[in-house]
XYZ file of C-alpha atoms in Angstrom:
705
model
C 0.000 0.000 0.000
C 2.830 2.310 0.912
C 4.539 1.390 -2.294
C 1.452 2.351 -4.271
C 1.330 5.718 -2.514
C 5.027 6.274 -3.191
C 4.614 5.439 -6.851
C 1.615 7.727 -6.985
C 3.619 10.594 -5.477
C 6.487 10.000 -7.904
C 4.103 10.004 -10.847
C 2.609 13.246 -9.554
C 6.004 14.907 -9.258
C 7.021 13.654 -12.677
C 3.802 14.989 -14.136
C 4.362 18.321 -12.358
C 7.916 18.559 -13.673
C 6.766 17.744 -17.191
C 4.116 20.414 -16.904
C 6.627 22.991 -15.714
C 9.043 22.071 -18.515
C 6.307 22.450 -21.125
C 5.334 25.819 -19.667
C 8.966 26.987 -19.743
C 9.326 25.892 -23.378
C 6.110 27.698 -24.320
C 7.223 30.896 -22.582
C 10.633 30.674 -24.283
C 9.045 30.176 -27.703
C 6.684 33.105 -27.144
C 9.633 35.263 -26.044
C 11.682 34.297 -29.119
C 8.706 35.011 -31.384
C 8.207 38.415 -29.731
C 11.895 39.338 -30.038
C 12.012 38.105 -33.634
C 8.855 40.017 -34.446
C 10.169 43.172 -32.858
C 13.446 42.795 -34.714
C 11.702 42.212 -38.038
C 9.421 45.154 -37.314
C 12.405 47.377 -36.566
C 14.184 46.137 -39.700
C 11.068 46.742 -41.803
C 10.653 50.231 -40.385
C 14.312 50.991 -41.047
C 13.966 49.852 -44.648
C 10.738 51.805 -45.227
C 12.235 55.022 -43.848
C 15.484 54.532 -45.749
C 16.205 57.011 -48.534
C 16.297 55.771 -52.103
C 19.436 55.981 -54.158
C 17.473 58.338 -56.389
C 16.583 60.681 -53.525
C 17.897 64.191 -53.736
C 19.875 65.570 -50.803
C 17.973 68.072 -48.713
C 18.755 71.758 -49.296
C 21.837 72.704 -47.317
C 21.396 74.871 -44.217
C 24.081 76.737 -42.283
C 24.929 75.748 -38.722
C 25.074 78.364 -35.975
C 27.419 78.471 -32.994
C 26.360 80.286 -29.804
C 28.217 81.270 -26.651
C 27.270 80.217 -23.110
C 24.847 83.143 -22.832
C 23.054 82.383 -26.104
C 24.859 85.054 -28.160
C 25.589 84.088 -31.757
C 29.343 83.703 -32.265
C 29.531 82.469 -35.828
C 27.561 80.943 -38.693
C 29.172 77.986 -40.470
C 28.060 78.554 -44.044
C 27.053 75.674 -46.279
C 29.438 76.425 -49.101
C 31.217 73.468 -50.689
C 34.516 73.670 -52.510
C 34.073 70.615 -54.712
C 35.339 69.873 -58.237
C 34.408 66.304 -59.269
C 36.933 64.395 -61.388
C 36.757 61.030 -63.129
C 38.533 57.993 -61.745
C 40.883 58.083 -64.738
C 42.373 61.362 -63.494
C 42.897 60.103 -59.957
C 46.377 58.568 -59.577
C 46.503 54.859 -58.832
C 48.691 55.647 -55.829
C 45.910 57.803 -54.365
C 43.282 55.145 -55.011
C 45.475 52.490 -53.403
C 46.323 54.746 -50.458
C 42.645 55.145 -49.607
C 41.925 51.448 -50.056
C 44.882 50.511 -47.828
C 43.950 53.051 -45.156
C 40.157 52.665 -45.161
C 39.079 49.316 -46.666
C 41.765 46.782 -47.619
C 39.185 44.265 -48.934
C 37.319 46.845 -51.008
C 37.730 44.874 -54.260
C 36.657 41.573 -52.649
C 33.573 42.349 -50.509
C 29.966 42.979 -51.596
C 29.457 46.305 -49.825
C 29.707 45.032 -46.288
C 32.673 43.027 -45.052
C 32.019 40.485 -42.256
C 35.726 39.681 -42.111
C 36.526 43.354 -41.715
C 33.944 43.695 -38.940
C 35.398 40.703 -37.071
C 38.914 42.066 -37.566
C 37.828 45.445 -36.201
C 36.128 43.834 -33.203
C 39.236 41.802 -32.439
C 41.498 44.834 -32.880
C 39.310 46.916 -30.605
C 39.310 44.190 -27.944
C 43.057 43.631 -28.010
C 43.807 47.363 -28.112
C 41.291 48.016 -25.313
C 39.648 50.762 -27.321
C 38.209 51.596 -30.718
C 41.308 51.558 -32.860
C 39.789 50.315 -36.099
C 36.371 50.599 -37.701
C 34.443 48.007 -39.668
C 32.745 50.268 -42.223
C 33.650 49.699 -45.856
C 34.244 52.461 -48.384
C 30.820 51.654 -49.829
C 29.183 52.056 -46.426
C 30.976 55.353 -45.891
C 29.720 56.555 -49.272
C 26.142 55.582 -48.358
C 26.404 57.353 -45.019
C 27.985 60.548 -46.369
C 25.796 60.878 -49.442
C 22.392 59.727 -48.240
C 22.197 59.380 -44.458
C 22.675 61.427 -41.322
C 25.672 60.968 -39.056
C 23.647 59.829 -36.024
C 25.111 56.793 -34.297
C 22.093 54.505 -34.065
C 21.321 50.893 -34.943
C 18.685 52.098 -37.395
C 21.221 54.168 -39.308
C 23.731 51.279 -39.382
C 21.081 48.936 -40.811
C 20.140 51.482 -43.475
C 23.806 52.047 -44.243
C 24.409 48.321 -44.776
C 21.335 47.866 -47.026
C 22.205 50.931 -49.096
C 25.774 49.656 -49.450
C 24.474 46.379 -50.873
C 22.251 48.301 -53.317
C 25.137 50.551 -54.366
C 27.341 47.515 -55.048
C 24.632 46.033 -57.306
C 24.095 49.275 -59.179
C 27.680 50.521 -59.602
C 31.052 49.028 -60.450
C 33.942 49.154 -57.982
C 35.640 51.930 -59.954
C 32.422 53.953 -60.020
C 31.980 53.515 -56.253
C 35.561 54.585 -55.580
C 35.133 57.598 -57.861
C 31.955 58.674 -56.048
C 33.650 58.208 -52.681
C 36.810 60.144 -53.559
C 34.703 63.034 -54.853
C 32.450 62.997 -51.764
C 34.712 62.970 -48.703
C 35.738 66.033 -46.711
C 39.390 67.041 -46.318
C 39.117 70.107 -44.096
C 39.819 73.719 -45.110
C 36.413 73.691 -46.871
C 37.640 71.168 -49.458
C 35.379 68.312 -50.597
C 36.797 65.657 -52.893
C 40.349 64.852 -53.957
C 40.637 67.526 -56.663
C 39.750 70.408 -54.367
C 41.981 68.956 -51.659
C 44.891 68.737 -54.095
C 44.526 72.407 -54.959
C 44.068 73.527 -51.350
C 47.025 71.615 -49.911
C 49.481 71.350 -52.806
C 48.254 73.844 -55.412
C 48.260 71.200 -58.135
C 45.729 69.035 -59.943
C 45.051 65.610 -58.497
C 46.640 63.796 -61.453
C 49.978 65.467 -60.668
C 50.266 64.274 -57.065
C 53.328 62.325 -55.950
C 53.135 59.192 -53.809
C 54.098 61.199 -50.697
C 51.328 63.716 -51.417
C 48.812 60.924 -52.098
C 49.590 59.321 -48.720
C 49.275 62.689 -46.994
C 45.838 63.325 -48.526
C 44.626 59.797 -47.757
C 45.410 60.344 -44.094
C 43.477 63.596 -43.671
C 39.787 62.453 -43.722
C 40.234 60.417 -40.508
C 40.235 63.784 -38.672
C 40.411 66.670 -41.159
C 41.352 69.402 -38.715
C 43.857 67.426 -36.633
C 45.602 65.769 -39.591
C 45.613 68.852 -41.805
C 49.267 69.669 -42.599
C 48.321 73.354 -42.307
C 47.175 72.874 -38.727
C 49.422 70.124 -37.391
C 52.251 69.122 -39.719
C 53.747 66.714 -37.178
C 50.513 64.758 -36.766
C 49.870 64.854 -40.531
C 53.345 63.452 -41.216
C 52.856 60.657 -38.686
C 49.520 59.793 -40.279
C 51.143 59.842 -43.746
C 53.697 57.292 -42.524
C 50.879 55.067 -41.242
C 49.168 55.154 -44.641
C 52.436 54.257 -46.397
C 52.971 51.363 -43.994
C 49.471 50.113 -44.795
C 50.247 50.322 -48.518
C 53.328 48.153 -47.900
C 51.309 45.705 -45.778
C 48.772 45.178 -48.562
C 51.486 45.046 -51.256
C 50.557 48.200 -53.152
C 54.171 49.399 -52.832
C 57.413 47.953 -51.475
C 59.321 49.027 -48.376
C 62.024 51.004 -50.175
C 59.412 53.020 -52.078
C 57.631 53.771 -48.807
C 60.869 54.961 -47.192
C 61.564 57.283 -50.118
C 58.053 58.723 -49.835
C 58.419 59.235 -46.077
C 61.654 61.159 -46.641
C 60.334 63.235 -49.553
C 60.028 66.931 -48.780
C 56.506 68.206 -49.276
C 55.802 71.626 -50.735
C 52.558 72.808 -49.225
C 50.493 75.466 -50.949
C 50.401 78.964 -49.505
C 47.099 79.347 -47.731
C 44.688 81.700 -49.419
C 43.280 84.807 -47.778
C 40.061 82.853 -47.201
C 41.754 81.128 -44.274
C 42.845 84.442 -42.738
C 40.810 84.831 -39.587
C 42.578 87.869 -38.169
C 39.400 89.859 -37.614
C 37.149 86.949 -36.683
C 36.195 86.703 -33.026
C 37.142 83.401 -31.365
C 38.498 81.971 -34.638
C 40.575 79.262 -32.949
C 37.711 78.256 -30.694
C 35.323 78.052 -33.658
C 37.772 75.840 -35.557
C 38.174 73.637 -32.464
C 34.403 73.253 -32.015
C 33.824 72.732 -35.743
C 36.304 69.876 -35.841
C 34.720 68.314 -32.754
C 31.355 68.413 -34.520
C 32.781 67.014 -37.759
C 34.426 64.139 -35.900
C 31.176 63.388 -34.101
C 28.492 64.070 -36.732
C 30.335 64.362 -40.054
C 31.120 67.344 -42.280
C 27.777 67.242 -44.058
C 25.916 67.621 -40.766
C 27.987 70.683 -39.868
C 27.917 72.391 -43.249
C 24.501 71.334 -44.529
C 22.150 70.252 -41.735
C 21.663 73.561 -39.931
C 22.830 72.521 -36.456
C 22.431 74.855 -33.504
C 25.486 74.490 -31.292
C 25.542 75.940 -27.789
C 29.083 76.254 -26.471
C 30.852 77.130 -23.225
C 32.535 80.257 -24.584
C 31.815 83.595 -22.901
C 32.089 86.291 -25.573
C 32.933 88.980 -23.026
C 35.803 86.908 -21.645
C 36.891 86.011 -25.167
C 37.120 89.680 -26.100
C 39.141 90.289 -22.930
C 41.510 87.469 -23.901
C 42.000 88.720 -27.448
C 42.597 92.256 -26.169
C 45.166 91.043 -23.619
C 47.046 89.056 -26.258
C 47.604 92.248 -28.242
C 50.406 92.937 -25.768
C 52.552 90.433 -27.682
C 55.433 92.251 -29.398
C 55.873 92.117 -33.166
C 59.527 91.105 -33.356
C 59.453 89.746 -36.894
C 57.347 88.082 -39.588
C 58.367 84.504 -40.390
C 58.493 82.744 -43.750
C 54.835 81.742 -43.422
C 53.763 85.351 -42.979
C 53.045 84.903 -39.260
C 53.949 87.442 -36.612
C 56.443 86.159 -34.061
C 56.617 85.508 -31.195
C 53.334 83.644 -30.924
C 51.180 83.102 -27.869
C 48.204 81.233 -26.494
C 45.656 81.777 -23.723
C 43.051 79.377 -22.347
C 40.562 80.174 -19.578
C 38.409 77.528 -17.871
C 35.753 77.570 -15.184
C 37.321 75.052 -12.747
C 33.925 74.009 -11.336
C 32.337 73.003 -14.652
C 35.249 72.510 -17.042
C 33.682 75.079 -19.387
C 36.272 76.670 -21.664
C 35.343 80.348 -21.359
C 38.031 81.843 -23.622
C 40.579 80.493 -26.088
C 43.246 82.254 -28.128
C 45.430 79.869 -30.127
C 47.785 82.358 -31.762
C 48.039 85.709 -33.465
C 44.721 85.170 -35.252
C 46.043 84.715 -38.781
C 46.620 80.976 -39.056
C 44.846 77.750 -38.107
C 47.410 76.047 -35.887
C 45.724 76.199 -32.497
C 48.600 76.490 -30.057
C 46.207 76.423 -27.119
C 45.386 72.755 -27.734
C 48.019 71.431 -30.156
C 51.338 73.027 -29.157
C 53.299 70.833 -26.743
C 55.871 73.128 -25.146
C 58.252 72.778 -22.197
C 56.579 74.130 -19.018
C 59.704 75.062 -17.059
C 58.925 75.943 -13.450
C 55.189 75.864 -14.142
C 55.564 72.101 -13.579
C 56.987 72.508 -10.062
C 53.599 72.566 -8.245
C 53.207 68.844 -8.991
C 56.459 68.183 -7.100
C 55.303 70.216 -4.102
C 51.907 68.520 -4.180
C 53.634 65.140 -3.938
C 55.580 66.465 -0.942
C 52.413 67.691 0.795
C 50.602 64.430 0.126
C 53.617 62.618 1.550
C 53.339 64.406 4.902
C 55.452 67.538 4.479
C 54.064 71.022 5.191
C 54.793 74.509 3.815
C 56.965 75.048 6.914
C 59.014 71.881 6.367
C 62.677 72.751 5.872
C 64.869 71.648 2.996
C 68.575 72.287 2.691
C 69.501 74.494 -0.244
C 73.036 73.238 -0.664
C 75.270 71.680 -3.258
C 74.275 68.238 -4.514
C 75.148 66.156 -7.541
C 73.311 63.459 -9.438
C 75.832 61.750 -11.616
C 77.490 64.491 -13.656
C 74.675 66.986 -13.057
C 74.760 69.531 -10.232
C 71.607 71.660 -10.252
C 72.078 75.365 -9.537
C 69.840 78.237 -8.475
C 69.303 81.472 -10.360
C 72.118 83.353 -8.617
C 74.624 80.495 -8.554
C 74.400 80.633 -4.751
C 72.860 78.472 -2.083
C 70.646 79.747 0.717
C 70.948 77.234 3.506
C 67.788 75.887 5.133
C 64.630 77.181 3.435
C 60.980 76.271 3.862
C 58.979 74.595 1.129
C 56.911 77.769 0.884
C 59.964 79.936 0.224
C 61.413 77.421 -2.230
C 58.199 77.506 -4.286
C 57.608 81.265 -4.006
C 61.139 82.015 -5.202
C 61.177 78.972 -7.519
C 64.468 77.640 -6.193
C 65.788 74.819 -8.336
C 68.040 72.896 -5.946
C 65.416 72.403 -3.193
C 62.842 71.371 -5.813
C 65.153 68.691 -7.200
C 65.905 67.457 -3.681
C 62.180 67.242 -2.894
C 61.548 65.248 -6.072
C 64.418 62.944 -5.178
C 62.920 62.467 -1.707
C 59.339 61.803 -2.856
C 60.429 59.749 -5.849
C 59.885 60.848 -9.446
C 56.758 58.739 -9.928
C 54.536 60.615 -7.485
C 54.727 64.069 -9.162
C 54.114 62.390 -12.516
C 51.169 60.490 -11.058
C 49.522 63.664 -9.784
C 50.215 65.493 -13.055
C 48.441 62.711 -14.944
C 45.520 62.569 -12.532
C 45.099 66.328 -12.805
C 44.865 66.252 -16.601
C 48.346 66.155 -18.183
C 48.224 63.478 -20.910
C 51.515 64.193 -22.711
C 53.901 62.606 -20.207
C 56.205 59.889 -21.572
C 56.464 57.002 -19.111
C 57.803 54.241 -21.340
C 60.742 53.812 -23.684
C 64.464 54.472 -23.421
C 63.885 58.233 -23.120
C 61.115 59.144 -20.710
C 60.018 61.588 -18.014
C 60.761 59.362 -15.038
C 63.843 61.315 -14.000
C 64.687 64.384 -11.914
C 64.657 66.652 -14.978
C 60.871 66.641 -14.819
C 60.941 68.428 -11.432
C 62.218 71.542 -13.226
C 59.886 71.119 -16.195
C 62.307 69.288 -18.480
C 59.885 66.925 -20.216
C 60.243 64.682 -23.236
C 57.258 66.202 -25.059
C 56.007 69.128 -22.990
C 52.472 70.237 -22.122
C 49.677 72.140 -23.866
C 48.180 75.373 -22.503
C 44.752 73.701 -22.297
C 45.915 70.754 -20.227
C 48.059 72.695 -17.781
C 45.185 75.139 -17.216
C 42.882 72.191 -16.546
C 45.429 70.701 -14.130
C 45.754 73.919 -12.103
C 41.953 74.051 -12.051
C 42.012 71.016 -9.739
C 43.580 73.215 -7.046
C 40.939 75.901 -7.559
C 38.191 73.259 -7.353
C 39.203 71.710 -4.012
C 40.980 68.727 -5.517
C 38.315 67.778 -8.085
C 39.252 67.521 -11.774
C 36.593 68.352 -14.363
C 37.246 67.471 -18.011
C 37.424 70.571 -20.248
C 34.210 71.087 -22.242
C 33.513 73.206 -25.328
C 30.025 72.081 -26.404
C 27.035 72.055 -24.041
C 24.205 71.156 -26.419
C 23.637 70.376 -30.109
C 20.188 70.650 -31.756
C 19.387 69.587 -35.321
C 17.304 71.528 -37.846
C 14.131 69.778 -36.634
C 14.648 70.808 -33.022
C 15.831 67.376 -31.863
C 18.550 67.449 -29.198
C 21.466 65.401 -30.507
C 23.746 65.958 -27.565
C 23.527 67.320 -24.027
C 26.901 67.393 -22.267
C 27.293 67.276 -18.502
C 30.583 67.884 -16.645
C 32.673 64.818 -15.786
C 34.088 65.185 -12.292
C 36.692 63.133 -10.464
C 38.277 63.780 -7.072
C 42.019 63.333 -7.654
C 43.699 65.301 -4.847
C 42.985 65.587 -1.132
C 41.111 68.877 -0.663
C 43.373 69.808 2.274
C 46.518 69.377 0.166
C 44.891 71.290 -2.700
C 44.146 74.219 -0.382
C 47.614 74.254 1.213
C 49.325 74.210 -2.199
C 46.970 76.954 -3.382
C 48.004 79.040 -0.378
C 51.672 78.496 -1.281
C 50.959 79.566 -4.869
C 49.246 82.714 -3.565
C 52.654 83.548 -2.156
C 54.154 83.309 -5.652
C 51.973 86.281 -6.650
C 52.182 88.182 -3.364
C 55.853 87.664 -2.524
C 57.595 85.777 -5.308
C 58.266 85.454 -9.009
C 54.676 86.212 -10.078
C 54.304 89.681 -8.545
C 53.455 91.170 -11.961
C 50.259 89.060 -11.964
C 48.760 90.589 -8.809
C 45.100 91.421 -9.588
C 44.081 92.739 -6.199
C 41.905 89.780 -5.221
C 42.610 86.245 -3.961
C 44.583 84.504 -6.702
C 47.330 81.897 -7.001
C 49.686 80.972 -9.806
C 53.119 80.001 -11.038
C 55.602 81.400 -13.510
C 57.594 79.243 -15.891
C 60.483 79.968 -18.244
C 62.497 77.324 -20.053
C 66.096 77.051 -21.169
C 67.442 80.098 -22.960
C 64.054 81.828 -22.897
C 62.377 79.592 -25.495
C 59.054 79.272 -23.623
C 57.515 81.628 -21.088
C 54.415 80.800 -19.028
C 52.097 82.104 -16.389
C 49.375 79.804 -15.094
C 47.084 81.138 -12.389
C 43.611 80.923 -10.924
C 40.951 82.360 -8.665
C 38.064 80.329 -7.206
C 36.042 81.185 -10.341
C 38.490 81.082 -13.242
C 41.796 79.445 -14.190
C 43.885 80.666 -17.120
C 47.205 79.760 -18.705
C 49.300 82.057 -20.885
C 52.154 80.839 -23.086
C 54.543 82.945 -25.172
C 57.179 81.603 -27.561
C 58.395 81.342 -31.141
C 56.935 78.600 -33.315
C 60.472 77.748 -34.391
C 61.798 77.561 -30.839
C 63.938 80.691 -30.981
C 65.085 82.632 -27.928
C 62.677 85.127 -26.419
C 65.418 87.677 -25.704
C 64.683 88.192 -22.034
C 60.934 87.522 -21.938
C 60.240 85.398 -18.854
C 57.160 83.962 -17.234
C 57.196 86.699 -14.608
C 57.157 89.493 -17.180
C 55.023 89.427 -20.342
C 52.929 86.273 -19.662
C 52.168 87.476 -16.122
C 51.195 90.888 -17.476
C 48.922 89.350 -20.137
C 47.337 87.103 -17.495
C 46.711 90.073 -15.195
C 45.184 92.163 -17.986
C 42.865 89.340 -19.011
C 41.803 88.317 -15.506
C 41.020 91.842 -14.344
C 38.636 92.381 -17.250
C 37.225 88.843 -17.321
C 36.391 88.940 -13.606
C 35.194 92.538 -13.518
C 31.534 91.518 -13.090
C 32.236 88.586 -10.758
C 32.410 89.415 -7.028
C 35.740 88.756 -5.348
C 35.799 85.749 -3.039
C 38.425 83.753 -1.215
C 39.367 80.106 -1.614
C 37.375 77.747 0.632
C 39.501 76.539 3.538
C 38.715 72.940 4.618
C 37.920 72.407 8.280
C 40.949 71.972 10.495
C 43.538 73.395 8.118
C 45.972 75.717 9.864
C 48.469 77.771 7.855
C 51.678 78.320 9.782
C 53.848 81.450 9.377
C 56.704 81.127 6.914
C 59.883 80.401 8.922
C 62.147 81.719 6.113
C 60.408 84.752 4.579
C 63.728 86.266 3.465
C 66.440 84.459 1.527
C 70.012 84.552 2.773
C 72.797 84.160 0.265
C 75.657 81.732 0.801
C 78.486 81.283 -1.707
C 78.486 77.994 -3.522
C 80.959 75.339 -2.408
C 83.568 75.335 -5.062
C 83.630 77.265 -8.298
C 80.559 76.582 -10.364
C 80.391 76.928 -14.152
C 78.640 80.091 -15.290
C 74.937 79.564 -15.828
C 73.924 81.093 -19.194
C 70.291 81.197 -18.109
C 68.455 83.573 -15.817
C 66.719 81.449 -13.184
C 63.914 82.327 -10.838
C 64.386 85.213 -8.479
C 66.571 87.685 -10.395
C 66.573 89.490 -13.684
C 69.170 88.965 -16.367
C 69.880 92.715 -16.436
C 69.926 92.889 -20.192
C 69.866 96.411 -21.668
C 66.162 96.061 -22.397
C 65.309 95.084 -18.818
C 67.025 97.625 -16.578
C 63.648 98.910 -15.425
C 62.661 95.432 -14.220
C 65.630 94.633 -11.970
C 63.384 94.425 -8.925
C 60.972 91.966 -10.543
C 61.778 88.274 -9.997
C 61.831 86.098 -13.066
C 61.551 82.376 -13.523
C 64.207 80.149 -15.037
C 65.168 76.516 -14.720
C 68.099 74.449 -15.897
C 67.098 70.790 -16.088
C 69.545 68.041 -17.039
C 69.222 66.319 -20.407
C 66.596 63.576 -20.770
C 67.630 60.364 -19.066
C 67.956 57.114 -20.937
C 66.642 54.193 -18.954
C 66.656 50.489 -19.679
C 64.407 49.758 -16.721
C 60.828 48.631 -17.015
C 58.910 51.890 -17.421
C 55.392 51.049 -16.345
C 53.122 53.963 -15.417
C 53.767 55.300 -11.914
C 51.747 53.721 -9.130
C 49.197 55.675 -7.139
C 50.476 57.276 -3.936
C 50.360 55.408 -0.671
C 47.200 55.713 1.360
C 47.278 58.488 3.928
C 47.919 57.201 7.427
C 46.820 58.808 10.649
C 50.396 60.015 11.164
C 50.386 61.571 7.708
C 47.140 63.373 8.499
C 48.664 64.920 11.600
C 51.689 66.156 9.654
C 49.721 67.222 6.613
C 47.124 69.909 7.481
């Protein structure tokens, strides 16, 4: 009887399980049907809303760029410089260069390339980022000629279907001809013929292999890779294209080497590119290229976008007026006034770029964002920040005395030593020897770590020549820094240790009123707010008592001067709680500035700009964190002690004294800023990125207010 009950229970459970399994299968089938139906519905809708190959392109509409207050800055007119040419006039080298760079299997695929997509996915995974795209030339033609630049699944489906239709309707040569006449090359040039005239002043059929490779590299980012704007980047991209041509056997290695070494003769830019009298010309170019990279040239020049930016026209006018203080020493071979200069101003709380001047206003090389120049002593705050984070205080003493590192013995501006000095005094007077000793004590990795965290992306941490040496403590870097990034880095101090990525565009609206983009600030706490405040207080002393006295604006402000070897680069970077700005002055060719130092002209330009830019903003002090106590400076006055042993004459004028050149006799009382770093250090050690600093202990907290 019990057995019968047991069997009955087992049968019941088995029946229940079978019922549950059937129900699960039914639910799964229904779910698959629903998903399939939704997918087919979406695909059908995408196809029905897809433009026909016979559709005409909508009438072009100009895009408008506004400042942060809604004032119109500029209208980007929908004028195309395009001269179509037949494929027979386009050199085979140019055709092959584009195929090698953009779509190596162009002649094998049917419009879409599954192998190319898989290769791109694998490349992106192994490179940990999007390093290669999967779109074919045919897909790019469909997108540029018939579709918008929006990054949606619907657009990608339409792009793929149109590419298949194009491949059925046109031959490969016809597709390549349409593509090469369609793409945008920057400088207002559409198509290879117009680009050939703009960049080389010759017809496309007359281009050399080197010129073909240069042109083929530009469309990836027309502003950045334009040889007019950034010859170094354009040349590097040209070499990449030539390497691709070798890889896919269009040319051999020796031919590629000859092309890489060939000297290019660029065309003289026409007066159409002269933006001398255009307000915020560099900023407009910067924003325009951002939009082109994100939405495509057609969207910018034809789709009537409304672009709301971070620029403040009043501050921009103040910046352009201040930069008129640059002297006109000479005109170079490109017709540009020298020396050049750059100014960037950022709201440290939002990252909004409020003003940008990238040069003298008559060229398109934006020095504010593209020029990597040596920062000199403007890099020293990162060393002192590492010291503060490591437990030292502004009152901590460091011995200013002779020391050698190998065959290098750093010296101060006056070729003298000053005995025991506080960290505050060493930074205010920009003493070199104490700074090097501090960097040696903290280790070179910590200053580099903080510089990176605060926004400096140009540091070289790997390879036989890198920045992981004591030269960096005096601003002797492998590559240098840009005015934009060093301004952003100093903004961390103004913003209580929080870094906010620089922003230029707040919102983009299309011609139908649809919001395409709404940007919000990206914040990251990277420095202890107590250390940020203490370092800020030390940098206030630079303006009040030290090398930056010419930048005093009569309200709470902090900053640092910087002047590099033999006066090739002069900087002033400073900030208030509401605005941070960097000023750079130098020759494009790296010539000597003949006595201009960070504490003179750049500080004066910074002061002129800040006084006008902040005129309508109430003065306020930096926020002091709870518990922070600022001790009196134990060494407010430097004492001079002769150096031990006879030192070689220093040809440079370091921080603290003037060079007393004939042109500077009136400025003898004004400290200037000079450094003398050793040459870059070769290292065979493993050069991994520097580690983060050690966690703050309770003892550190007590010693680090």
